[in-house]
Amino acid sequence: MASSFARILSSKRNVGILSLVGAGSLTVGFLLNREQHVSAGAQVRRVYPPSAEYPDLRKHNNCMASHLTPAVYAKLCDKATPNGYTLDQAIQTGVDNPGHPFIKTVGMVAGDEETYEVFADLFDPVIMERHNGYDPRKMKHPTDLDASKIRSGLFDEKYVLSSRVRTGRSIRGLSLPPACTRAERREVERVVINALGGLQGDLAGKYYSLTQMTEEEQQQLIDDHFLFDKPVSPLLTCAGMARDWPDARGIWHNNEKTFLVWVNEEDHTRVISMEKGGNMKRVFERFCRGLQEVERLIQEKGWEFMWNERLGYVLTCPSNLGTGLRAGVHITLPRLSKDPRFPKILDNLRLQKRGTGGVDTAAVGSTFDISNLDRLGQSEVQLVQTVIDGVNYLIECEKRLEKGQDIKIPAAIKHN
Amino acid sequence: MPFGNSHNKLKMNYTAEQEYPDLSQHNNHMAKVLTSEMYANLRDKETPSGFTLDDVIQTGVDNPGHPFIMTVGCVAGDEETYEVFKDLLDPVIEDRHGGYKPTDKHKTDLNPENLQGGDDLDPNYVLSSRVRTGRSIRGFCLPPHCSRGERRAIENLSVEALSSLEGELKGKYYALKNMTEEEQQQLIDDHFLFDKPVSPLLLASGMARDWPDARGIWHNDDKTFLVWVNEEDHLRVISMQKGGNMREVFTRFCTGLTTIEGLFKEKSHEFMWNEHLGFVLTCPSNLGTGLRAGVHVKLPNLSKNEKFGEVLKKLRLQKRGTGGVDTAAVGGVFDISNADRLGFSEVELVQMVVDGVGLLVEMEKRLEGGQSIDDLMPEQK
């Protein structure tokens, strides 16, 4: 069974990008096949011109709505990726969710790796807007997982309570969560837990399938703050990511509970390295080592991660392209957080704040989640260094304010 | 639509066993019927518009079940779904509709003259009367599958037909995306406004896509005849009024429906209907008449009586809270309606409600007076 799958896979890889040119004709062929099923007396589905199908985006405020003009829609609406993923599927979440008053959401997702190519006329400008001017048509994204390059990275634990780095990885040749079939999703699970089973030493661990975990295991995972639940955010459910829940979903973590992998949640995998305290350098070192080891293990079986020079690591949401990396700390900044210059300082340092429950939560007390703003156009090493330098600066500000000294807004860091 | 199924051909690269859903925790009609053999036999099929087996069952896979209610767990994306996937849907229909066989014929009767009585349910107990059904326009895909273009075309056709209604039925259309704040508030106060579905049973089937595009509410000036456009079905048609004159409600219902049907026919459109399944709607539970005739009725004593459930069952009635399905009764007031949809005509179902509610009110009065209801116990209908 595995070998026939590998054969399909290798033929798909060859077909993959090359078939972009023929994507239109694939769709036509598909439609012709449909009509052969018409039974006597049944009416064939009406087909409407693009203008009749164009979504009403007048009340919308997301990146998709900003760039999906009627002309772009008309150009792309009858195309499909080799797997059959369409524009309407990609944009459905953005049509269904007009926007957030404070956050400009992306409003579209990829169903497979080729989505980013076939629908580049829409995805490229969205990527550029979302990633501060990174132009996928002209620029290359650097990947650097050499943790030895990190300078400093041990934070003052009077302020920094915990440190964490996360990213995602997709398995090339299998559709992404919005579009995958049940068999594909199960295959992702099989490939990933097979690789994770090969991890050793401080990375050795265990997989907990969502469909099979016991009550005790579930409670332990909740207590450890590891358990993820079925998505409730309409941004995700409208994209089809929660189909067939909890089939082929699970959580893997090492015995030391410092390296964690989510399987088939919003991406094929989400990889997290974390620990209490301020040793971001060690967190990142384990992160890089774990990722590289998992990559080696899947390659042994003939698989690889979705990656290309233009977009870096390919993930479901365009906002996570490039590194897909969010490196952050939970940090208390009682004085600095009340200073009116705080937002500007963060901005100039290319950092963002969130509540300690993650995105869309409020801060509790004066403890914040501070992490990098950027994902694409800078390497992993660069982004983590930015976080380290930035957090050190915030701690310095807090210390100065403690002593009644004044603080300065730092110069804005150059980005894309 | 919904997701993951425009590439049904891709799925054929995997075995049926690899794709077969895990239904071990499931308790709905679909899960009871869909064996792995059946899945293997049906998975390469599609309706002419491209609706697949996985599209049909997605809502049932995503929603294992309700502890008390046996949900259906499958939907139709177009009229042909019921043909192409009959191996799955016939047994589901049989199970859901009291043994209705694939060879049975369904009778349609929208002549209110055939109803006996029904105009004198005691308004001291019966607070309001209502009849609803759904209609689908032949040739268009159903809400789980329709494109934006189709949905808008359905809205245009419907609004055009409804705007020709006259006399008691004359009214106005309020598109969900265009209504003013005042209009919205008025519709809420009238209890007419429907909102974006939140039930995961509906969301998982893809019916809420593109909300609120091409959705709206039409009602007559008297506020006694109401049509929902593009909610769970193409059209939901509701006739209602305060008090117990179910006859009047049903008469308006039939007149309205037949008039609307005539208006559609003038434009060469017809409703989805056939001899076997009656009116074709999105959910298999609404086939046949799609009709739910009900009252809001005060039964504080009877509802506490141990025989209440048995009586309802014998009368072929069901109870709900006054917020509709999945709500609890408030202050002893229940929503009592027919349990059946398919295999009985519209007149027959409304007759059951009229006769049944009459009996329930009589029982309530007896219990109020401290008397027994034993001699009133009905036979199984």
mmCIF file of C-alpha atoms in Angstrom, chain B residues 197-369:
data_model
loop_
_atom_site.group_PDB
_atom_site.id
_atom_site.type_symbol
_atom_site.label_atom_id
_atom_site.label_comp_id
_atom_site.label_asym_id
_atom_site.label_seq_id
_atom_site.Cartn_x
_atom_site.Cartn_y
_atom_site.Cartn_z
ATOM 1 C CA PRO B 197 -27.507 29.414 11.103
ATOM 2 C CA VAL B 198 -25.378 28.545 14.102
ATOM 3 C CA SER B 199 -26.270 24.895 14.370
ATOM 4 C CA PRO B 200 -23.248 22.783 13.394
ATOM 5 C CA LEU B 201 -25.701 20.404 11.709
ATOM 6 C CA LEU B 202 -26.408 23.117 9.138
ATOM 7 C CA LEU B 203 -22.991 24.750 8.988
ATOM 8 C CA ALA B 204 -21.177 21.517 8.260
ATOM 9 C CA SER B 205 -23.281 20.989 5.149
ATOM 10 C CA GLY B 206 -22.218 24.292 3.633
ATOM 11 C CA MET B 207 -25.623 25.991 3.718
ATOM 12 C CA ALA B 208 -24.371 29.180 5.342
ATOM 13 C CA ARG B 209 -21.781 30.004 2.683
ATOM 14 C CA ASP B 210 -21.669 33.601 1.454
ATOM 15 C CA TRP B 211 -24.096 34.756 4.162
ATOM 16 C CA PRO B 212 -26.101 37.014 3.871
ATOM 17 C CA ASP B 213 -25.847 37.194 0.079
ATOM 18 C CA ALA B 214 -29.196 36.491 -1.661
ATOM 19 C CA ARG B 215 -31.015 35.752 1.583
ATOM 20 C CA GLY B 216 -34.128 37.580 2.624
ATOM 21 C CA ILE B 217 -37.568 37.626 4.108
ATOM 22 C CA TRP B 218 -40.788 38.401 2.376
ATOM 23 C CA HIS B 219 -44.076 38.934 4.230
ATOM 24 C CA ASN B 220 -47.525 40.189 3.416
ATOM 25 C CA ASP B 221 -48.753 43.493 4.800
ATOM 26 C CA ASP B 222 -51.022 41.642 7.281
ATOM 27 C CA LYS B 223 -48.000 39.759 8.633
ATOM 28 C CA THR B 224 -49.797 36.426 8.295
ATOM 29 C CA PHE B 225 -47.893 34.961 5.342
ATOM 30 C CA LEU B 226 -44.148 34.820 5.324
ATOM 31 C CA VAL B 227 -41.498 33.424 2.963
ATOM 32 C CA TRP B 228 -37.848 32.842 3.817
ATOM 33 C CA VAL B 229 -35.542 32.876 0.825
ATOM 34 C CA ASN B 230 -32.335 30.810 0.734
ATOM 35 C CA GLU B 231 -32.119 29.811 4.373
ATOM 36 C CA GLU B 232 -32.096 26.022 4.811
ATOM 37 C CA ASP B 233 -34.131 25.538 1.611
ATOM 38 C CA HIS B 234 -34.763 27.645 -1.487
ATOM 39 C CA LEU B 235 -38.069 28.758 0.037
ATOM 40 C CA ARG B 236 -39.678 28.242 3.399
ATOM 41 C CA VAL B 237 -43.341 29.243 3.364
ATOM 42 C CA ILE B 238 -45.134 30.075 6.598
ATOM 43 C CA SER B 239 -48.714 30.944 7.342
ATOM 44 C CA MET B 240 -49.494 32.024 10.891
ATOM 45 C CA GLN B 241 -51.759 34.029 13.178
ATOM 46 C CA LYS B 242 -52.663 34.417 16.787
ATOM 47 C CA GLY B 243 -55.413 32.239 18.191
ATOM 48 C CA GLY B 244 -56.780 28.816 17.290
ATOM 49 C CA ASN B 245 -58.233 29.185 13.797
ATOM 50 C CA MET B 246 -55.988 26.634 12.148
ATOM 51 C CA ARG B 247 -58.460 26.325 9.295
ATOM 52 C CA GLU B 248 -57.920 29.917 8.256
ATOM 53 C CA VAL B 249 -54.171 29.524 8.575
ATOM 54 C CA PHE B 250 -54.203 26.400 6.417
ATOM 55 C CA THR B 251 -56.502 27.976 3.824
ATOM 56 C CA ARG B 252 -54.188 30.933 3.408
ATOM 57 C CA PHE B 253 -51.246 28.531 3.295
ATOM 58 C CA CYS B 254 -52.752 26.503 0.452
ATOM 59 C CA THR B 255 -53.922 29.547 -1.486
ATOM 60 C CA GLY B 256 -50.552 31.203 -1.139
ATOM 61 C CA LEU B 257 -48.621 28.128 -2.201
ATOM 62 C CA THR B 258 -50.739 27.344 -5.220
ATOM 63 C CA THR B 259 -50.678 30.976 -6.316
ATOM 64 C CA ILE B 260 -46.899 31.128 -6.004
ATOM 65 C CA GLU B 261 -46.565 27.867 -7.875
ATOM 66 C CA GLY B 262 -48.703 29.306 -10.660
ATOM 67 C CA LEU B 263 -46.534 32.420 -10.837
ATOM 68 C CA PHE B 264 -43.394 30.322 -11.166
ATOM 69 C CA LYS B 265 -45.002 28.246 -13.899
ATOM 70 C CA GLU B 266 -45.728 31.402 -15.882
ATOM 71 C CA LYS B 267 -41.961 31.866 -16.029
ATOM 72 C CA SER B 268 -41.455 28.206 -16.964
ATOM 73 C CA HIS B 269 -40.218 27.158 -13.555
ATOM 74 C CA GLU B 270 -41.642 24.464 -11.378
ATOM 75 C CA PHE B 271 -41.138 23.089 -7.913
ATOM 76 C CA MET B 272 -39.104 19.944 -7.362
ATOM 77 C CA TRP B 273 -41.698 17.214 -6.895
ATOM 78 C CA ASN B 274 -42.170 13.565 -7.775
ATOM 79 C CA GLU B 275 -44.698 10.831 -7.103
ATOM 80 C CA HIS B 276 -42.494 8.909 -4.738
ATOM 81 C CA LEU B 277 -40.918 11.622 -2.580
ATOM 82 C CA GLY B 278 -43.440 14.427 -2.929
ATOM 83 C CA PHE B 279 -41.802 17.836 -2.577
ATOM 84 C CA VAL B 280 -38.014 17.556 -2.664
ATOM 85 C CA LEU B 281 -36.127 19.534 -0.024
ATOM 86 C CA THR B 282 -32.569 19.743 1.306
ATOM 87 C CA CYS B 283 -33.002 17.529 4.318
ATOM 88 C CA PRO B 284 -34.492 14.052 3.868
ATOM 89 C CA SER B 285 -36.537 14.682 7.014
ATOM 90 C CA ASN B 286 -38.598 17.304 5.157
ATOM 91 C CA LEU B 287 -39.576 15.238 2.136
ATOM 92 C CA GLY B 288 -43.165 14.636 1.163
ATOM 93 C CA THR B 289 -45.154 17.543 2.457
ATOM 94 C CA GLY B 290 -42.272 19.295 4.208
ATOM 95 C CA LEU B 291 -45.146 20.349 6.394
ATOM 96 C CA ARG B 292 -45.104 21.205 10.053
ATOM 97 C CA ALA B 293 -48.454 22.410 11.312
ATOM 98 C CA GLY B 294 -48.448 23.439 14.904
ATOM 99 C CA VAL B 295 -49.833 25.488 17.715
ATOM 100 C CA HIS B 296 -48.502 27.202 20.790
ATOM 101 C CA VAL B 297 -50.786 25.759 23.453
ATOM 102 C CA LYS B 298 -51.006 26.034 27.231
ATOM 103 C CA LEU B 299 -50.863 22.587 28.808
ATOM 104 C CA PRO B 300 -49.469 23.130 32.289
ATOM 105 C CA ASN B 301 -51.336 20.209 33.830
ATOM 106 C CA LEU B 302 -51.256 17.736 30.980
ATOM 107 C CA SER B 303 -47.553 18.288 30.404
ATOM 108 C CA LYS B 304 -46.845 17.141 33.947
ATOM 109 C CA ASN B 305 -49.011 14.075 33.562
ATOM 110 C CA GLU B 306 -47.143 10.803 33.135
ATOM 111 C CA LYS B 307 -49.260 9.922 30.108
ATOM 112 C CA PHE B 308 -48.335 13.064 28.145
ATOM 113 C CA GLY B 309 -45.615 11.416 26.054
ATOM 114 C CA GLU B 310 -47.752 8.407 25.298
ATOM 115 C CA VAL B 311 -50.690 10.526 24.227
ATOM 116 C CA LEU B 312 -48.566 12.549 21.862
ATOM 117 C CA LYS B 313 -47.121 9.412 20.344
ATOM 118 C CA LYS B 314 -50.558 7.923 19.747
ATOM 119 C CA LEU B 315 -51.730 11.128 18.141
ATOM 120 C CA ARG B 316 -48.613 11.267 15.929
ATOM 121 C CA LEU B 317 -47.694 14.632 17.405
ATOM 122 C CA GLN B 318 -44.446 15.998 18.769
ATOM 123 C CA LYS B 319 -43.693 18.673 21.342
ATOM 124 C CA ARG B 320 -41.058 21.399 21.222
ATOM 125 C CA GLY B 321 -40.349 24.489 23.268
ATOM 126 C CA THR B 322 -41.776 27.743 21.987
ATOM 127 C CA GLY B 323 -38.410 28.733 20.524
ATOM 128 C CA GLY B 324 -38.726 25.888 18.041
ATOM 129 C CA VAL B 325 -36.696 22.709 17.704
ATOM 130 C CA ASP B 326 -34.091 22.210 20.459
ATOM 131 C CA THR B 327 -35.712 24.657 22.916
ATOM 132 C CA ALA B 328 -37.519 24.039 26.190
ATOM 133 C CA ALA B 329 -41.083 24.916 27.006
ATOM 134 C CA VAL B 330 -41.641 28.115 28.954
ATOM 135 C CA GLY B 331 -44.499 28.515 31.423
ATOM 136 C CA GLY B 332 -46.301 25.332 30.435
ATOM 137 C CA VAL B 333 -46.685 26.559 26.845
ATOM 138 C CA PHE B 334 -45.710 24.017 24.229
ATOM 139 C CA ASP B 335 -45.283 23.951 20.516
ATOM 140 C CA ILE B 336 -47.305 20.896 19.408
ATOM 141 C CA SER B 337 -47.073 19.795 15.782
ATOM 142 C CA ASN B 338 -47.312 16.776 13.483
ATOM 143 C CA ALA B 339 -44.472 14.302 13.742
ATOM 144 C CA ASP B 340 -44.814 13.020 10.155
ATOM 145 C CA ARG B 341 -43.897 14.615 6.856
ATOM 146 C CA LEU B 342 -43.952 11.891 4.194
ATOM 147 C CA GLY B 343 -46.602 9.326 3.438
ATOM 148 C CA PHE B 344 -49.492 11.515 4.518
ATOM 149 C CA SER B 345 -50.980 14.406 2.571
ATOM 150 C CA GLU B 346 -51.010 18.000 3.787
ATOM 151 C CA VAL B 347 -54.709 17.798 4.619
ATOM 152 C CA GLU B 348 -54.214 14.550 6.527
ATOM 153 C CA LEU B 349 -51.402 16.001 8.618
ATOM 154 C CA VAL B 350 -53.251 19.193 9.476
ATOM 155 C CA GLN B 351 -56.308 17.113 10.332
ATOM 156 C CA MET B 352 -54.200 15.131 12.797
ATOM 157 C CA VAL B 353 -53.021 18.346 14.402
ATOM 158 C CA VAL B 354 -56.491 19.847 14.575
ATOM 159 C CA ASP B 355 -58.068 16.712 16.036
ATOM 160 C CA GLY B 356 -55.117 15.967 18.266
ATOM 161 C CA VAL B 357 -54.813 19.436 19.763
ATOM 162 C CA GLY B 358 -58.548 19.488 20.338
ATOM 163 C CA LEU B 359 -58.170 16.353 22.414
ATOM 164 C CA LEU B 360 -55.157 17.709 24.311
ATOM 165 C CA VAL B 361 -57.106 20.820 25.288
ATOM 166 C CA GLU B 362 -60.003 18.671 26.469
ATOM 167 C CA MET B 363 -57.614 16.630 28.570
ATOM 168 C CA GLU B 364 -56.090 19.793 30.007
ATOM 169 C CA LYS B 365 -59.533 21.045 31.028
ATOM 170 C CA ARG B 366 -60.296 17.725 32.706
ATOM 171 C CA LEU B 367 -57.068 17.799 34.675
ATOM 172 C CA GLU B 368 -57.720 21.405 35.657
ATOM 173 C CA GLY B 369 -60.978 20.235 37.162
#
